[in-house]
CSV table of C-alpha atoms and ligand atoms in Angstrom, one decimal:
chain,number,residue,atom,x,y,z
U,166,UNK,CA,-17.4,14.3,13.1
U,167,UNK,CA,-15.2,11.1,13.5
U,168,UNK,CA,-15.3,8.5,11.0
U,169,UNK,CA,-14.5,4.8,10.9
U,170,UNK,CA,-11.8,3.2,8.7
U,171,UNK,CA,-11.8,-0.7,8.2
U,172,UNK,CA,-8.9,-2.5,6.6
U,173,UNK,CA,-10.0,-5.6,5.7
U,174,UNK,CA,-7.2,-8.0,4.8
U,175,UNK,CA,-6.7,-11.7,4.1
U,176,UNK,CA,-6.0,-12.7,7.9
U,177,UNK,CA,-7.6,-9.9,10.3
U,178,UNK,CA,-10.2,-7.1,10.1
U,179,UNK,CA,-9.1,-4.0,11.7
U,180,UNK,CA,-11.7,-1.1,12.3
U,181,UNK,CA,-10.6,1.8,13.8
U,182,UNK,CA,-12.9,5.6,14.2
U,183,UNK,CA,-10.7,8.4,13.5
U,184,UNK,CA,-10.9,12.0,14.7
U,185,UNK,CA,-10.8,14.8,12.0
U,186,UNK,CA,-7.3,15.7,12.8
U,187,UNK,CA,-6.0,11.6,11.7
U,188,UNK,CA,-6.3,10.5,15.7
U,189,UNK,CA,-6.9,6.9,16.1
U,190,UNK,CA,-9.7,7.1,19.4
U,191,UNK,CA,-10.4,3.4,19.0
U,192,UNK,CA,-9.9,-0.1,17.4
U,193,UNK,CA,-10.7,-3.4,17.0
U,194,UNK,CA,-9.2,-6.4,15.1
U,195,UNK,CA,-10.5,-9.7,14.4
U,196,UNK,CA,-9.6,-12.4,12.4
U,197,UNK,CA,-11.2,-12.5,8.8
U,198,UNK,CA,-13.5,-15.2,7.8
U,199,UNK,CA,-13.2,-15.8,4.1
U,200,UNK,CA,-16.7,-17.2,3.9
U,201,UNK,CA,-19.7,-14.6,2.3
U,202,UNK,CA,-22.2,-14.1,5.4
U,203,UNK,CA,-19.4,-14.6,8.2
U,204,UNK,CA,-17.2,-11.9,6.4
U,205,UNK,CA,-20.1,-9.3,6.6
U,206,UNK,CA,-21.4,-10.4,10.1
U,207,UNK,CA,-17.4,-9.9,11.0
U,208,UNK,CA,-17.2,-6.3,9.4
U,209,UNK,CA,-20.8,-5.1,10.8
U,210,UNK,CA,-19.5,-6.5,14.5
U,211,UNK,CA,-16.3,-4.6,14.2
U,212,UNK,CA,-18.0,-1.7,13.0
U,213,UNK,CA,-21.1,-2.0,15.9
U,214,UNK,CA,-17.7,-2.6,18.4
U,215,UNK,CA,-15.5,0.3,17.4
U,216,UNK,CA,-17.8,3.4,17.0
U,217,UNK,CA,-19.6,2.3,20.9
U,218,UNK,CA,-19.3,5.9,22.3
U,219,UNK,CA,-18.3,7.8,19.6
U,220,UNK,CA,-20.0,10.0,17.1
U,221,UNK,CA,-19.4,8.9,13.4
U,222,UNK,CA,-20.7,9.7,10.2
U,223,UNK,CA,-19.6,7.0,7.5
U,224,UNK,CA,-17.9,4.6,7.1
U,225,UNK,CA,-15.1,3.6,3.9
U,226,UNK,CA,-13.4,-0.1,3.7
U,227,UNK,CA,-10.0,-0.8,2.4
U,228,UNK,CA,-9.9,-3.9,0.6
U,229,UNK,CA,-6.9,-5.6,-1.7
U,230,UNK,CA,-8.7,-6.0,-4.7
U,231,UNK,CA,-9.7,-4.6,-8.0
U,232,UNK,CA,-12.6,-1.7,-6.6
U,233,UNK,CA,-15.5,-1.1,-8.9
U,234,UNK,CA,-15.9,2.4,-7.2
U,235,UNK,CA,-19.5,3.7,-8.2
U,236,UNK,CA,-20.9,0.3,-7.3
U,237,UNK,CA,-19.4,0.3,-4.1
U,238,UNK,CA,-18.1,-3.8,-4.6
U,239,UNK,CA,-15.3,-5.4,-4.8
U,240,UNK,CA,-14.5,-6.9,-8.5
U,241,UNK,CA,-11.8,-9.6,-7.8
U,242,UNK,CA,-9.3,-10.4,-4.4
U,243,UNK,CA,-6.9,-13.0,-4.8
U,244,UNK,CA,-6.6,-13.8,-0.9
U,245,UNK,CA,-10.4,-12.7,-0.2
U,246,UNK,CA,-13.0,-14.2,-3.0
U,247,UNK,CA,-15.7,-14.0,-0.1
U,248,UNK,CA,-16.0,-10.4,-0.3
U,249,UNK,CA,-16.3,-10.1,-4.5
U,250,UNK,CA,-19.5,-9.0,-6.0
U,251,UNK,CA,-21.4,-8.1,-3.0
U,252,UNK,CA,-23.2,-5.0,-3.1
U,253,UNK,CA,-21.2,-3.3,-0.2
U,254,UNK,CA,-23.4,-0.2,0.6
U,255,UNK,CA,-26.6,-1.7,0.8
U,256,UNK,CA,-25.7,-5.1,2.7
U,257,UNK,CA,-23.1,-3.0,5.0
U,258,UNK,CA,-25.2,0.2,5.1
U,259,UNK,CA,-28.4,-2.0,6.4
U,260,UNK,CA,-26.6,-3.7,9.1
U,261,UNK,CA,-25.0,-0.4,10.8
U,262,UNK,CA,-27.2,2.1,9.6
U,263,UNK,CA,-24.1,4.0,8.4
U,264,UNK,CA,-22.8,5.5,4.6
U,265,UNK,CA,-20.3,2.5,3.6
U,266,UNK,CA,-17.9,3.2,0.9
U,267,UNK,CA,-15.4,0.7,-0.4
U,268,UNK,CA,-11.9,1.4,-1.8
U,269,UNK,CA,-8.7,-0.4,-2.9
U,270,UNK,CA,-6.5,-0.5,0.1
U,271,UNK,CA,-3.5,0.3,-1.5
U,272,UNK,CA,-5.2,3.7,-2.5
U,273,UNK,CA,-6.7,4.3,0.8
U,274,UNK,CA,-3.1,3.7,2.3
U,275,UNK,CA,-1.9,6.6,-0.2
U,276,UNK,CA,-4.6,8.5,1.1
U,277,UNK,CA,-3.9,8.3,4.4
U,278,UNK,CA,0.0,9.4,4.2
U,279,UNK,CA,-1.4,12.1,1.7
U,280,UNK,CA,-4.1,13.5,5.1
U,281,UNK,CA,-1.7,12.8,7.9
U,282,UNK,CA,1.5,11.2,7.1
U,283,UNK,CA,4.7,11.4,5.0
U,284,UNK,CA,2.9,13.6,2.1
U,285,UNK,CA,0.3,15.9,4.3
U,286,UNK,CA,2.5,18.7,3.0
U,287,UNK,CA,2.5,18.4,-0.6
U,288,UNK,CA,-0.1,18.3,-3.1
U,289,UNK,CA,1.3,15.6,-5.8
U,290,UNK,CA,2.3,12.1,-4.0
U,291,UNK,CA,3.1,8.8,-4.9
U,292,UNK,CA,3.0,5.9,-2.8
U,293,UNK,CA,4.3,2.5,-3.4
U,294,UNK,CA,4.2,-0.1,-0.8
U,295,UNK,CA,6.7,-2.9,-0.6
U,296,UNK,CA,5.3,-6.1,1.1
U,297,UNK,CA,5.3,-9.3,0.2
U,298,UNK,CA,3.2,-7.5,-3.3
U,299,UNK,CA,3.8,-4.4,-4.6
U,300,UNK,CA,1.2,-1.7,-4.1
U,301,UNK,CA,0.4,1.9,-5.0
U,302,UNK,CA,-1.8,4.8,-4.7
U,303,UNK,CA,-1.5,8.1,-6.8
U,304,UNK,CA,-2.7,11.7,-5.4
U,305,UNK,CA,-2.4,14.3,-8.0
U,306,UNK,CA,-3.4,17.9,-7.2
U,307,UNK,CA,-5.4,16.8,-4.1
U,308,UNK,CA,-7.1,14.1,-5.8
U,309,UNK,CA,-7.3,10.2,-5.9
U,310,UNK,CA,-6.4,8.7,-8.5
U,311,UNK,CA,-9.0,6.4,-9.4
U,312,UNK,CA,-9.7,5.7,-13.7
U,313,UNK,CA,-12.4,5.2,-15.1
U,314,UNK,CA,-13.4,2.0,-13.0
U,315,UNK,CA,-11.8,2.0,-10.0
U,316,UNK,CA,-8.7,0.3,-10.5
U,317,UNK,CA,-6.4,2.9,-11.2
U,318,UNK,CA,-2.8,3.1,-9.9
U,319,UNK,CA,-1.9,-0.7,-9.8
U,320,UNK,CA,2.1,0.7,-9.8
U,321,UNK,CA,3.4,-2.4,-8.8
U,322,UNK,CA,1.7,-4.5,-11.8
U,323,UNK,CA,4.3,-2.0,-14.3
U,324,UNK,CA,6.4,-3.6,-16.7
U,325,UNK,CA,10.5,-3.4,-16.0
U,326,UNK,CA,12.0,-6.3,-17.3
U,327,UNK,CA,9.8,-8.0,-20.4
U,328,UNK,CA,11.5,-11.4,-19.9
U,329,UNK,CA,11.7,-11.0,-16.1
U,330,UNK,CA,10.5,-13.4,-13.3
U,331,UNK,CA,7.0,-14.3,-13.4
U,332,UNK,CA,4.4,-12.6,-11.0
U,333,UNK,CA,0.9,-13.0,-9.3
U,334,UNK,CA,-0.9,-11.6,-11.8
U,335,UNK,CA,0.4,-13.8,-14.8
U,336,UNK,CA,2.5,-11.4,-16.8
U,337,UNK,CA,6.9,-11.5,-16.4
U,338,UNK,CA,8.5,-8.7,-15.3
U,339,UNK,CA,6.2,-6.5,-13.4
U,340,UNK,CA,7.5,-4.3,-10.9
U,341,UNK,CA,6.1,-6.2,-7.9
U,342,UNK,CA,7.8,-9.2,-9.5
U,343,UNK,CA,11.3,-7.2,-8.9
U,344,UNK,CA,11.2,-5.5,-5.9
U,345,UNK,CA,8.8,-7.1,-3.2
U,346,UNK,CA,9.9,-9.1,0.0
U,347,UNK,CA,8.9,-12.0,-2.6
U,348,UNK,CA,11.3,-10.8,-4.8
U,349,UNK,CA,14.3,-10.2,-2.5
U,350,UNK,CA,13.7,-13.6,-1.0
U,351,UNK,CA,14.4,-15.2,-4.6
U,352,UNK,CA,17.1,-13.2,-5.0
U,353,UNK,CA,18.9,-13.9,-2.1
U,354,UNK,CA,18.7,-17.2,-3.1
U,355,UNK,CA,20.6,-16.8,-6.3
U,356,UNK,CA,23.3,-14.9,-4.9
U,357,UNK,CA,23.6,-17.1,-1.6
U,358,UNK,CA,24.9,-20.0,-4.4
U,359,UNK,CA,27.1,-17.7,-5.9
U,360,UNK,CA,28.9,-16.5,-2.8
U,361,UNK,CA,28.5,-19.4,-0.6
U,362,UNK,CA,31.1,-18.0,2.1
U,363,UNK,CA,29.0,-14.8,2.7
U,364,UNK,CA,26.9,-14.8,5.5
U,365,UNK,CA,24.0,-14.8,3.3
U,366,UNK,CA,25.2,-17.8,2.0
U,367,UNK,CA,25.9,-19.9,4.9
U,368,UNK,CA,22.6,-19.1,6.3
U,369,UNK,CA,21.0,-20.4,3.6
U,370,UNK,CA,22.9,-23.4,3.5
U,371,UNK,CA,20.4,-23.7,6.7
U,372,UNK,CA,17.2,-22.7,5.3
U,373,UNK,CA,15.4,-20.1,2.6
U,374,UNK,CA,16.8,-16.5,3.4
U,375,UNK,CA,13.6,-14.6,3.9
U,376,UNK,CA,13.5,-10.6,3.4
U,377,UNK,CA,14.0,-9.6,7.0
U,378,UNK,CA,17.5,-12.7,7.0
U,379,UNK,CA,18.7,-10.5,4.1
U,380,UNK,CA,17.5,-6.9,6.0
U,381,UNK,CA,19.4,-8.1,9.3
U,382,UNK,CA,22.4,-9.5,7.6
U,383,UNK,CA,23.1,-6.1,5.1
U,384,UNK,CA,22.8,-4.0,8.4
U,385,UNK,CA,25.7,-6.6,10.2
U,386,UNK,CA,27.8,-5.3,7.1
U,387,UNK,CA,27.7,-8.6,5.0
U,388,UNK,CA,28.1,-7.6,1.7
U,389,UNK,CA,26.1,-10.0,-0.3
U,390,UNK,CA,23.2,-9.2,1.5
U,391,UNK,CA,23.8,-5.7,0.9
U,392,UNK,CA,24.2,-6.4,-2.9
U,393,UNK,CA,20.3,-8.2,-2.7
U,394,UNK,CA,19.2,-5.0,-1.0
U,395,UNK,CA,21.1,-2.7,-3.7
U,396,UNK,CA,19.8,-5.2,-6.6
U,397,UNK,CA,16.1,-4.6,-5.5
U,398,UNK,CA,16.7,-0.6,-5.3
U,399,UNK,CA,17.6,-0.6,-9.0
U,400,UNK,CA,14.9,-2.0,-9.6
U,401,UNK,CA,12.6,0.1,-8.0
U,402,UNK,CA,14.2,3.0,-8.7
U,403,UNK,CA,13.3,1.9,-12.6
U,404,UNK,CA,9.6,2.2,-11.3
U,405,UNK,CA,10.0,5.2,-9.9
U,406,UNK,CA,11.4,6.9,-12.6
U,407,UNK,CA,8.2,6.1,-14.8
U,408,UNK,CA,6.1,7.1,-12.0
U,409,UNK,CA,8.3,10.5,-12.2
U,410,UNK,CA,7.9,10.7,-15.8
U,411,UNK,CA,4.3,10.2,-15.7
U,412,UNK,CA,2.8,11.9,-12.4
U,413,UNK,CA,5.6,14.9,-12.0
U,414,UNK,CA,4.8,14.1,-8.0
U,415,UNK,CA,6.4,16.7,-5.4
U,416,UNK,CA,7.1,13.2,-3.1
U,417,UNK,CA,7.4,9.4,-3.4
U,418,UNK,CA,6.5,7.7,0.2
U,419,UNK,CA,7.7,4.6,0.1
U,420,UNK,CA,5.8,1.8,2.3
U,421,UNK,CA,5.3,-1.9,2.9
U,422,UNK,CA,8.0,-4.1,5.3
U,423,UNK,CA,10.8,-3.5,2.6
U,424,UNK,CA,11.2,0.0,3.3
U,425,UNK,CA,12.1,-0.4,6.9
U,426,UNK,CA,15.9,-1.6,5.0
U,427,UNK,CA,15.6,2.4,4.7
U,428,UNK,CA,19.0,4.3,2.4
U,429,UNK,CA,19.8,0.2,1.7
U,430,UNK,CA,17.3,0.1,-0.8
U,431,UNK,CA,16.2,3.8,-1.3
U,432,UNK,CA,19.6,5.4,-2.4
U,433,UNK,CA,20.3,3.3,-5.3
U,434,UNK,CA,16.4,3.6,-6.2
U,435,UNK,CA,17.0,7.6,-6.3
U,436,UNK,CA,20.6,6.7,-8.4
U,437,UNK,CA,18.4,4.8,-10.7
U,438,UNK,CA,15.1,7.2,-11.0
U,439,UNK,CA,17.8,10.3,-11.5
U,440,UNK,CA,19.5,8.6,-14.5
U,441,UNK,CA,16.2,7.9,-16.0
U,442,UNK,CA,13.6,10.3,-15.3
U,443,UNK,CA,13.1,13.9,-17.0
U,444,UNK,CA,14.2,17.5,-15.5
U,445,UNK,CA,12.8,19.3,-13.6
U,446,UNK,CA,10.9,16.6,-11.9
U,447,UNK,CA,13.6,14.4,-11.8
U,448,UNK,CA,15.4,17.0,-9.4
U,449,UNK,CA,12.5,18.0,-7.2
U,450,UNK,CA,10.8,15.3,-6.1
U,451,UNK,CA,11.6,13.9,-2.7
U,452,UNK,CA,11.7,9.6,-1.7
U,453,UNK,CA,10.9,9.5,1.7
U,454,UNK,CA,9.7,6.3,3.9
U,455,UNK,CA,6.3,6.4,4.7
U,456,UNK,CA,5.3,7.3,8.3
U,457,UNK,CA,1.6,5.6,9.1
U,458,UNK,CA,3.3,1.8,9.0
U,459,UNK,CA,0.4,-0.8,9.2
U,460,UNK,CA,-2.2,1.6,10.0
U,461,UNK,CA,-2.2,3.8,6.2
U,462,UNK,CA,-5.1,2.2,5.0
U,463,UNK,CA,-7.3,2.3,8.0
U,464,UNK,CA,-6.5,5.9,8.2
U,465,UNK,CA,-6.7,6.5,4.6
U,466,UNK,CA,-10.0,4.8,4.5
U,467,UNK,CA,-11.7,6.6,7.2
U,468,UNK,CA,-10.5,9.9,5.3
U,469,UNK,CA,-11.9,8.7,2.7
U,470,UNK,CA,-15.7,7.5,4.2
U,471,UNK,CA,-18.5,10.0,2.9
U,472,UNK,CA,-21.8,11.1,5.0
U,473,UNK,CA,-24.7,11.1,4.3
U,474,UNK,CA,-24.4,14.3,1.7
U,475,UNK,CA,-21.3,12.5,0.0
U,476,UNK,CA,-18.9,14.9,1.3
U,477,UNK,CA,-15.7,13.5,3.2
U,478,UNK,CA,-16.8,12.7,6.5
U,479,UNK,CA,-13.5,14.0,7.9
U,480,UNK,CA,-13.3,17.4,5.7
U,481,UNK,CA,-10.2,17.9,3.5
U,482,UNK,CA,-7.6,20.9,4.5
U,483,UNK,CA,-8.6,24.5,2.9
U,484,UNK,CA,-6.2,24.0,0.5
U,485,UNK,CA,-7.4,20.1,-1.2
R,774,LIG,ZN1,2.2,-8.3,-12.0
């Protein structure tokens, strides 16, 4: 039985209903209203327009937000207040007469690289995704990370620097704070004054370097460009060495815009996590890119939707 997936993000809603074997068969995208009755009259539509001809059996949304799991709502989303509080099942499960589940996106992404991307072979992943936030998902022996609540593996929201730059959430330092496109655009700033000459600096003589000015530039060879990219990796790699440390994980996808600078950023990241992180773990586990781009948390979700009986709709592989 197929199931649907619907990432539900600040700008667009994207539903798509996904075979057992991770196939996207068909999808739909609209843009989000951030209003309470438009929101769920979007979702149900999408949901009404993307299963027409196919068989499904439940549903699961990806939202970014803190998840209160066993109430099926969404606690708080910074760029999506519309959708907090709302008894998700019930108002969802009325209007399509399907099981409606509702998990943080970040996690569903994880999930979806764990079922059919960068970590379908492996048992322990990590991802983080590197966008203009910082997320992060946690699979340990085959199972979600979720706490108590819900709101389990928020990597990006780590400490690394106590006195570091401020971040979204309030506190100095955090990870996301150090090594999102965010981050990289404020550091290219700093090092554009110091080396004015660079091409980094004369561009932004111009205008703001953004993440994909610094990306483009480090890959033309200029080296303060490539120094921003190596800055960030450090960084990260300071993350990831926790994340070692902690979760022992067999591979570390790494996600989000950022990692499309590839080695740039994820060699001195593995520099970093090896000088910080304990043995054996430290030598086994593997940081690869991520491989399901955009579309992780739709798939992730859908893997995630239950039936009727509570059970995956899509089934987990003989050995999860
Ligand atoms: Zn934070």
């Amino acid at each position: 039985m197929n199931a649907i997936g619907v990432d539900v993000g600040g700008t667009k809603v994207a539903a798509g209903v996904i075979s057992p074997q991770g196939k996207l068969l068909s999808e739909v995208k609209y843009p989000t209203e951030n209003v309470r009755e438009l929101l769920l009259s979007t979702i149900a539509e999408a949901i009404a327009e993307v299963r027409r001809g196919y068989e499904v059996g439940g549903v699961c949304l990806a939202v970014p937000g803190f998840i209160l799991a066993r109430e099926n709502k969404v606690l708080s989303a910074a760029n999506l207040e519309a959708i907090e509080g709302i008894p998700l099942k019930e108002e969802l499960g009325g209007r399509t007469g399907l099981p409606v589940t509702v998990e943080n996106d970040a996690n569903a992404a994880a999930w979806g690289e764990f079922r059919f991307g960068a970590g379908k072979d492996v048992e322990d992943l990590v991802l983080v995704t590197l966008g203009t936030g910082v997320g992060g998902g946690v699979i340990s022996h085959g199972v979600l990370l979720r706490g108590a609540r819900g709101t389990g593996g928020e990597l990006g929201h780590i400490t690394v620097q106590p006195a570091g730059p401020r971040c979204g959430c309030g506190n100095r330092g955090c990870l996301e704070a150090l090594a999102s496109g965010t981050a990289i655009a404020r550091r290219a700033k700093k090092v554009a004054s110091e080396r004015p000459d660079s091409g980094l600096g004369r561009l932004a003589a111009k205008r703001a370097p953004l993440g994909e000015d610094v990306l483009d530039l480090a890959r033309r060879g200029d080296e303060a460009s490539v120094k921003v990219l190596q800055e960030t990796g450090t960084w990260l790699g300071i993350g990831l060495a926790t994340f070692v440390n902690i979760f022992d994980p067999e591979v570390i996808a790494i996600g989000g815009g950022v990692s499309e600078a590839g080695d740039l950023v994820l060699e001195p990241a593995r520099r970093e996590l090896r000088l910080r992180s304990h043995s054996p773990s430290r030598d086994l586990v593997e940081v690869r890119e991520a491989t399901l781009g955009a579309r992780s948390g739709m798939l992730g979700a859908a893997a995630l939707a239950r039936g009727e009986d509570e059970e995956y709709v899509l089934g987990v592989s003989a050995t999860r």
